[in-house]
PDB file of C-alpha atoms in Angstrom:
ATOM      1  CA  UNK A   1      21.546  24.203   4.997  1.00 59.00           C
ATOM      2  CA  UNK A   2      22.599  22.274   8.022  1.00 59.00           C
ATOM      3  CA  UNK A   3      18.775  22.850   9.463  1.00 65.00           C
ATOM      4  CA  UNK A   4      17.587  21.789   6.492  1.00 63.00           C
ATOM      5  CA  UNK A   5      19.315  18.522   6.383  1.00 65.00           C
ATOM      6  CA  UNK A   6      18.325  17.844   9.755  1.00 66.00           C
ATOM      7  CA  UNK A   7      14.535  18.524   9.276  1.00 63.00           C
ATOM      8  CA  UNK A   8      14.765  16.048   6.195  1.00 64.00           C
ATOM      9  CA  UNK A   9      16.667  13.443   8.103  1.00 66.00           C
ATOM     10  CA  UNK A  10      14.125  13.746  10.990  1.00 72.00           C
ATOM     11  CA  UNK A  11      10.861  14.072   8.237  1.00 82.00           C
ATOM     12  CA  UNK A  12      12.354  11.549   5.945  1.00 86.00           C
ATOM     13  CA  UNK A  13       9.878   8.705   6.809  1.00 88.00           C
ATOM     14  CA  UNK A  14       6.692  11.016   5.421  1.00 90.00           C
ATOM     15  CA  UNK A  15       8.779  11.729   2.417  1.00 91.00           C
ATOM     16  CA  UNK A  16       9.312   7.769   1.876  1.00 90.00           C
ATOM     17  CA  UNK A  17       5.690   7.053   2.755  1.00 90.00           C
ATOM     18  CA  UNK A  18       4.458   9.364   0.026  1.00 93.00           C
ATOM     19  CA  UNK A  19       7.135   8.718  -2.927  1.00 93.00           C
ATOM     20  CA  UNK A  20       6.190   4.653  -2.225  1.00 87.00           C
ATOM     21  CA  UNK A  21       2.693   5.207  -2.294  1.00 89.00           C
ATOM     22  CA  UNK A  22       3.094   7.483  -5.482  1.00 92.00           C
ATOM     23  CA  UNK A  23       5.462   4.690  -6.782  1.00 88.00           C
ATOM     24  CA  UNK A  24       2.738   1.938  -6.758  1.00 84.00           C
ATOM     25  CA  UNK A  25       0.443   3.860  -8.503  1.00 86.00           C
ATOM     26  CA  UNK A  26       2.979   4.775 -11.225  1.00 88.00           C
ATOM     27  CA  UNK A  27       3.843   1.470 -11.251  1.00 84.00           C
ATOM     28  CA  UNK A  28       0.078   0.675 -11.602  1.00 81.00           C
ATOM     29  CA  UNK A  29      -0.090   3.357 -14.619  1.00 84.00           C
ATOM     30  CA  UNK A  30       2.798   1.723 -16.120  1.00 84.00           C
ATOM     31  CA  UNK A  31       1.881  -1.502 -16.635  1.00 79.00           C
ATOM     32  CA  UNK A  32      -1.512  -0.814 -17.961  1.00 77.00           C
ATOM     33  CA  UNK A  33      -0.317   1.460 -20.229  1.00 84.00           C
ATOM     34  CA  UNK A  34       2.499  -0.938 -21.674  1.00 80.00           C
ATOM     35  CA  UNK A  35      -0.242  -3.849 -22.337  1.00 74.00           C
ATOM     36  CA  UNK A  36      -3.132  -1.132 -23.215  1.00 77.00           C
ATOM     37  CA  UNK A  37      -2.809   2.700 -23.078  1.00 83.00           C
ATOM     38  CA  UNK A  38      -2.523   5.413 -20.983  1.00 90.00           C
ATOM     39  CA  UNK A  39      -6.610   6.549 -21.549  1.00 91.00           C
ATOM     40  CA  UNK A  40      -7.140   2.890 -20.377  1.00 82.00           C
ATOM     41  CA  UNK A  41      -4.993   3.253 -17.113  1.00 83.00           C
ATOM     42  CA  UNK A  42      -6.834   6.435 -16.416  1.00 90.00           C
ATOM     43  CA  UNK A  43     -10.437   4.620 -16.618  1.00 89.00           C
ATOM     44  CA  UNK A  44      -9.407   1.726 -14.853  1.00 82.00           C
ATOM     45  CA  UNK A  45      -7.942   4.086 -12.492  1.00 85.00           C
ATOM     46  CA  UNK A  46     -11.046   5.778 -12.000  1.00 90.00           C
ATOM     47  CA  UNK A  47     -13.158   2.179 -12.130  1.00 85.00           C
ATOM     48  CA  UNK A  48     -11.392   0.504  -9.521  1.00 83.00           C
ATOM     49  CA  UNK A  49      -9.646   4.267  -6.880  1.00 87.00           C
ATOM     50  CA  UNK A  50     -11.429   2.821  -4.209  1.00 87.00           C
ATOM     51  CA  UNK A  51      -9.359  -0.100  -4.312  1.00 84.00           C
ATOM     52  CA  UNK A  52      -5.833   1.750  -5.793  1.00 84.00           C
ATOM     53  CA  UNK A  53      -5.835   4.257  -3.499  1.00 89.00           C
ATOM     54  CA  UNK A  54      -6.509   2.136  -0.253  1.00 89.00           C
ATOM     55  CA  UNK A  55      -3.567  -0.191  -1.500  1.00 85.00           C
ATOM     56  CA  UNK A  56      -1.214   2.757  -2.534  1.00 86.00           C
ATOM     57  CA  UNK A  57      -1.720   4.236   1.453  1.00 91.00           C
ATOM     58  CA  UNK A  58      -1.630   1.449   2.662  1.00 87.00           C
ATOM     59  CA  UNK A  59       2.213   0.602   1.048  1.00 85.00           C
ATOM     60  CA  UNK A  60       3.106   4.039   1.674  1.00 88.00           C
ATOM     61  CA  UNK A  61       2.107   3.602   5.459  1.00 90.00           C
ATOM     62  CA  UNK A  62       4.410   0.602   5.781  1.00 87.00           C
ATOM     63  CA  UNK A  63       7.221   2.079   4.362  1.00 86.00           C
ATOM     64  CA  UNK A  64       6.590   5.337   6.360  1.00 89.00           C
ATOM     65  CA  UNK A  65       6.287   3.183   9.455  1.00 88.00           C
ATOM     66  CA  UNK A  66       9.415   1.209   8.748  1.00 85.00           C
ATOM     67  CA  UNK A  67      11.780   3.948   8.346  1.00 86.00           C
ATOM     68  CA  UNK A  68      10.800   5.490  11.087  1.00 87.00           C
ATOM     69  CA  UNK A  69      11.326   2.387  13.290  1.00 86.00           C
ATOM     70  CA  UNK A  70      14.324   2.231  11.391  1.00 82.00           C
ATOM     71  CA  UNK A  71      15.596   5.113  12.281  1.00 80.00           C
ATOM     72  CA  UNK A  72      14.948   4.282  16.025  1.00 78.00           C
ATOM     73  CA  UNK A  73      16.001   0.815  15.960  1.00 74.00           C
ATOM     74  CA  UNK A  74      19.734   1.142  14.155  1.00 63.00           C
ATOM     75  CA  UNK A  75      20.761   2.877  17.007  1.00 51.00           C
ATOM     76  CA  UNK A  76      19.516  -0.181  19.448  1.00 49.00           C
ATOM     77  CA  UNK A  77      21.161  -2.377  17.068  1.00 40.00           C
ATOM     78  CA  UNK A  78      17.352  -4.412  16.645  1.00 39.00           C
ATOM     79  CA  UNK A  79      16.762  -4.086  13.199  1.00 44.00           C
ATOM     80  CA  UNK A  80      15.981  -7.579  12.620  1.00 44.00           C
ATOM     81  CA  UNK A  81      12.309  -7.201  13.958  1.00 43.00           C
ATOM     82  CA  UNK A  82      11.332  -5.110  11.425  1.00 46.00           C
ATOM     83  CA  UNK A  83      12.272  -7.565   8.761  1.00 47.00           C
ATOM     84  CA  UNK A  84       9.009  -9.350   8.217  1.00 50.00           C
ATOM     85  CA  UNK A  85       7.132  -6.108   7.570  1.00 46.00           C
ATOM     86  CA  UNK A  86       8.973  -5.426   4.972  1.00 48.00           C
ATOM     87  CA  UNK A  87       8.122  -8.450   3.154  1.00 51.00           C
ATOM     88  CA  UNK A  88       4.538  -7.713   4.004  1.00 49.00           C
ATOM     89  CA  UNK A  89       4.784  -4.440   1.830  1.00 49.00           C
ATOM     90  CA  UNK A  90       6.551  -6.637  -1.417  1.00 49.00           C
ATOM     91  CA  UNK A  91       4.040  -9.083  -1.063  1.00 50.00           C
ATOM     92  CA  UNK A  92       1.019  -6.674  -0.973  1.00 50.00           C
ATOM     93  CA  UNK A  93       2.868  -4.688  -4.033  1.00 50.00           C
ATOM     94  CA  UNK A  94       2.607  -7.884  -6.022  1.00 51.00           C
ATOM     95  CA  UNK A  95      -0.751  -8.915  -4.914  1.00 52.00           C
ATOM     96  CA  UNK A  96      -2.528  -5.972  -6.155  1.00 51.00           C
ATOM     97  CA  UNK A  97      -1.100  -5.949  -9.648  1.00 55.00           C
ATOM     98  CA  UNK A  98      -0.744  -9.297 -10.052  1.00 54.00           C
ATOM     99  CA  UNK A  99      -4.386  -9.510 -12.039  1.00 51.00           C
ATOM    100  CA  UNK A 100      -2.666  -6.818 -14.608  1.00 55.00           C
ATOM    101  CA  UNK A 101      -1.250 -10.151 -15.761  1.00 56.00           C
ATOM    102  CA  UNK A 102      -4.732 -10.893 -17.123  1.00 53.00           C
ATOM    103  CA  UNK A 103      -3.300  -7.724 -20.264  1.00 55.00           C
ATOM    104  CA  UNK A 104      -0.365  -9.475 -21.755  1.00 54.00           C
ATOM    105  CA  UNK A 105      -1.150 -13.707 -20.872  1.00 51.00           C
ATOM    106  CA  UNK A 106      -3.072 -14.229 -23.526  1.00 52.00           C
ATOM    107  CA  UNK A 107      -0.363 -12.943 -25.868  1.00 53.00           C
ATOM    108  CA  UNK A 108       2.055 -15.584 -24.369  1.00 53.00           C
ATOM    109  CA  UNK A 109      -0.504 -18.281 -24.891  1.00 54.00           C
ATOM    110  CA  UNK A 110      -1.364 -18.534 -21.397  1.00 54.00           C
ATOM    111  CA  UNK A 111      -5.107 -17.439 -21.727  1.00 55.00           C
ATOM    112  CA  UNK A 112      -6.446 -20.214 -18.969  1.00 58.00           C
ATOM    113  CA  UNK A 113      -3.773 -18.266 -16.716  1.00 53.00           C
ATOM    114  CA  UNK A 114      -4.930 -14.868 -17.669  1.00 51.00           C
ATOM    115  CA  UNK A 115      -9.043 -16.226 -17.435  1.00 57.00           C
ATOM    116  CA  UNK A 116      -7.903 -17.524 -13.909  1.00 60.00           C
ATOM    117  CA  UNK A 117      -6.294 -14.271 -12.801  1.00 58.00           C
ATOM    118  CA  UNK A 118      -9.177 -12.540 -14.294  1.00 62.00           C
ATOM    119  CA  UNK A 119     -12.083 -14.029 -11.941  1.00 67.00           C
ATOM    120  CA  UNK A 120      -9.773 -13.644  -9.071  1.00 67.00           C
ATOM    121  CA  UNK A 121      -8.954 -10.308  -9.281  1.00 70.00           C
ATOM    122  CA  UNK A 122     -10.615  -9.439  -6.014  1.00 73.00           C
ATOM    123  CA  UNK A 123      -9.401 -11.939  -4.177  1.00 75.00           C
ATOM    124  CA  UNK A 124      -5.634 -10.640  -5.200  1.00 76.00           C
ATOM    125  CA  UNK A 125      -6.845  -6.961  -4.214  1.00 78.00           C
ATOM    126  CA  UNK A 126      -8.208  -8.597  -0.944  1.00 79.00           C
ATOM    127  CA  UNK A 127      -4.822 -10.301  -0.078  1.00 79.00           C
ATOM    128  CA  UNK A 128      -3.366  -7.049  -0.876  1.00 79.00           C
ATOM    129  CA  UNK A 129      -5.184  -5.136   1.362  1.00 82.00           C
ATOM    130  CA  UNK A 130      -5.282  -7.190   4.190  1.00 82.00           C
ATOM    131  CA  UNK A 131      -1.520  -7.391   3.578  1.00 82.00           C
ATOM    132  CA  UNK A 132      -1.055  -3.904   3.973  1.00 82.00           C
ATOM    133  CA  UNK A 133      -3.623  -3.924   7.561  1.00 85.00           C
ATOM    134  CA  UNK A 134      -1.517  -6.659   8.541  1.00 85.00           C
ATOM    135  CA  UNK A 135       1.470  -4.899   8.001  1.00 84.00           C
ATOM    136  CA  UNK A 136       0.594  -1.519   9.618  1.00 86.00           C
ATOM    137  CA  UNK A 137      -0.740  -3.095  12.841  1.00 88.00           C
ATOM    138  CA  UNK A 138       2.579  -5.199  12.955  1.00 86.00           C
ATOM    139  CA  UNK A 139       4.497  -2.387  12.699  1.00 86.00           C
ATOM    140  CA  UNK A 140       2.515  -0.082  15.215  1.00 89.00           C
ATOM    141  CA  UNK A 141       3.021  -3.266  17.678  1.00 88.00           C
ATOM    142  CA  UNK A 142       7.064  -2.701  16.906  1.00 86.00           C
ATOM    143  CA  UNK A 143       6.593   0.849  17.737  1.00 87.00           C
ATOM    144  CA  UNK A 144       4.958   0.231  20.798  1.00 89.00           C
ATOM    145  CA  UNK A 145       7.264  -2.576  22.119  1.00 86.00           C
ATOM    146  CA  UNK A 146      10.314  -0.209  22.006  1.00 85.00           C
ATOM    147  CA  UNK A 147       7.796   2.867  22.773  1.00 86.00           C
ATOM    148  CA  UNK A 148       8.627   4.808  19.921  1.00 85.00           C
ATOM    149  CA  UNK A 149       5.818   7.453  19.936  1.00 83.00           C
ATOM    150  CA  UNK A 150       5.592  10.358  21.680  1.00 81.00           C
ATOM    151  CA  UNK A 151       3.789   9.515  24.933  1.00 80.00           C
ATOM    152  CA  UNK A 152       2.442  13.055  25.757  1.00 83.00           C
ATOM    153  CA  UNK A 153       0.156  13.073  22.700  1.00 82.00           C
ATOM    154  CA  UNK A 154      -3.425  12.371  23.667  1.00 88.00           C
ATOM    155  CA  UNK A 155      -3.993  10.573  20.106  1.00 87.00           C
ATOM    156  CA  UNK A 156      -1.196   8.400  19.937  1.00 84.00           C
ATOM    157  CA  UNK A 157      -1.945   7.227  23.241  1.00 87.00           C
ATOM    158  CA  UNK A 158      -5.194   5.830  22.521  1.00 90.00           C
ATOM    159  CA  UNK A 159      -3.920   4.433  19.374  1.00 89.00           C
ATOM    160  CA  UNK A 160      -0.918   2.750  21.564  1.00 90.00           C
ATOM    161  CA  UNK A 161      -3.357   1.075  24.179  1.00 91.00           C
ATOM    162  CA  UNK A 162      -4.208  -1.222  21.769  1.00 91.00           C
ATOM    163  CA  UNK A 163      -3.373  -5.019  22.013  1.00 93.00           C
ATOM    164  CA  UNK A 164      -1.354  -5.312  18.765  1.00 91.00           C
ATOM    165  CA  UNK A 165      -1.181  -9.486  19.480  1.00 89.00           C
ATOM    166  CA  UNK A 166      -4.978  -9.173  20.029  1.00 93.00           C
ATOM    167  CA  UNK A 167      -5.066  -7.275  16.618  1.00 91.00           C
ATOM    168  CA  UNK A 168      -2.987  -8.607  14.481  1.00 88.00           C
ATOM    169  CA  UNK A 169      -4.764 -12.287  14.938  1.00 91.00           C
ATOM    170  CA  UNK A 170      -8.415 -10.906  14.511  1.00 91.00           C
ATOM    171  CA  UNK A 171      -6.761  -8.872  11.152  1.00 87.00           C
ATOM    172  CA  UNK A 172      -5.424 -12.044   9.911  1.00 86.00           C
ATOM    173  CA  UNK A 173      -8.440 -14.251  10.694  1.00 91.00           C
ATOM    174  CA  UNK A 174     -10.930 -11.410   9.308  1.00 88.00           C
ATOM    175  CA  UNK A 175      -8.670 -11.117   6.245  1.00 82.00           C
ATOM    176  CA  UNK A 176      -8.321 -14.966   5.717  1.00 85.00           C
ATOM    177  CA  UNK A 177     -12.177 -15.144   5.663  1.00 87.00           C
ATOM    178  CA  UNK A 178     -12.958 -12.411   3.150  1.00 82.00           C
ATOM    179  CA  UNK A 179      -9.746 -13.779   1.033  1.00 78.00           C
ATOM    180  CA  UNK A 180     -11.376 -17.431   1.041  1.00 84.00           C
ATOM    181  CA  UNK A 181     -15.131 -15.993   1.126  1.00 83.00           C
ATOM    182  CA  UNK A 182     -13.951 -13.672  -2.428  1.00 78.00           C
ATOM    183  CA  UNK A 183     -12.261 -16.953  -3.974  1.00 74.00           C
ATOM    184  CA  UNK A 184     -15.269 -19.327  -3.522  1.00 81.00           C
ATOM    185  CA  UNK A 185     -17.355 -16.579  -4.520  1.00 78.00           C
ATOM    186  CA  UNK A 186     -14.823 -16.254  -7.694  1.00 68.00           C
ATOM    187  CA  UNK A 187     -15.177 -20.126  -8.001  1.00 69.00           C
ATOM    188  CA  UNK A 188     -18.730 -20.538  -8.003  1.00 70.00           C
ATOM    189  CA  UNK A 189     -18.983 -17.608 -10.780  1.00 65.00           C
ATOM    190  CA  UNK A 190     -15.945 -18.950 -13.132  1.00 54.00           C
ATOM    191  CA  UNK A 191     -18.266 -23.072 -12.857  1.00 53.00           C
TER     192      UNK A 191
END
């Protein structure tokens, strides 16, 4: 039992990485089915997986990441750098279901809000996205800052000569551009 405990305690950021990306997507079920039906989640679910799923690995990733820097960081008392990341993984959480909205605002009376949400809807799965990259990267350069990966492993130490700084700027400028490029595009469709 002891050995048990252990393992999990060791393993337990790969259990929170899957149950948070299995989460979203109930979360994403959810909420379709409360303003529509389950048969409607399931088709949008199959109409827009190669969006779902990249945003559902993507959270899970982040919160796999952060407990196990977590883990590492308590016991060097620097918590506080992980901080940001984890707002990264609310605010990509939000972002992607955030055009659900478009279901239930005209019931509210808010149908410019929900025709508005509507035509952005990929710009909201964009920011989501690049939310999660972002995210990942910044949490990979946390990892490698306090050298939290095992430096015998051939894999991780390619991944680990990256320039995170380098990365994380060309991410963010890459994913401000398709974010603005989807919204004009959005724009000049909804005029």
């Amino acid at each position: 039992m002891i050995g048990m405990m252990q393992f999990m305690k060791e393993k337990l950021h790969y259990l929170a990485g899957a149950v948070a990306a299995l989460l979203l997507i109930a979360f994403y079920f959810a909420i379709l089915t409360a303003v529509n039906s389950f048969s409607h989640a399931l088709s949008e679910l199959q109409r827009m997986w190669y969006f779902i799923v990249p945003l559902s690995i993507g959270f899970g990733t982040q919160v796999g990441l952060y407990f196990y820097i977590r883990k590492f960081l308590a016991e060097k008392a620097a918590t506080a750098s992980v901080a940001g990341a984890g707002g990264l993984s609310g605010a990509s959480m939000v972002a992607c279901c955030a055009h659900h909205l478009t279901d239930f605002l005209p019931i509210l009376g808010l149908s410019a809000a929900a025709i508005f949400l509507d035509k952005y809807q990929l710009t909201f799965i964009l920011i989501g996205l690049f939310s999660n990259f972002i995210g990942v990267v910044y949490m990979l350069s946390v990892m490698k800052k306090h050298k939290l990966f095992n430096s015998e492993n051939e894999f991780l130490l390619r991944i680990f000569s990256i320039n995170f700084d380098r990365a994380l700027k060309l991410s963010f400028t890459l994913g401000l551009a398709l974010v603005v490029l989807s919204a004009l595009f959005a724009l000049n469709n909804f005029i």
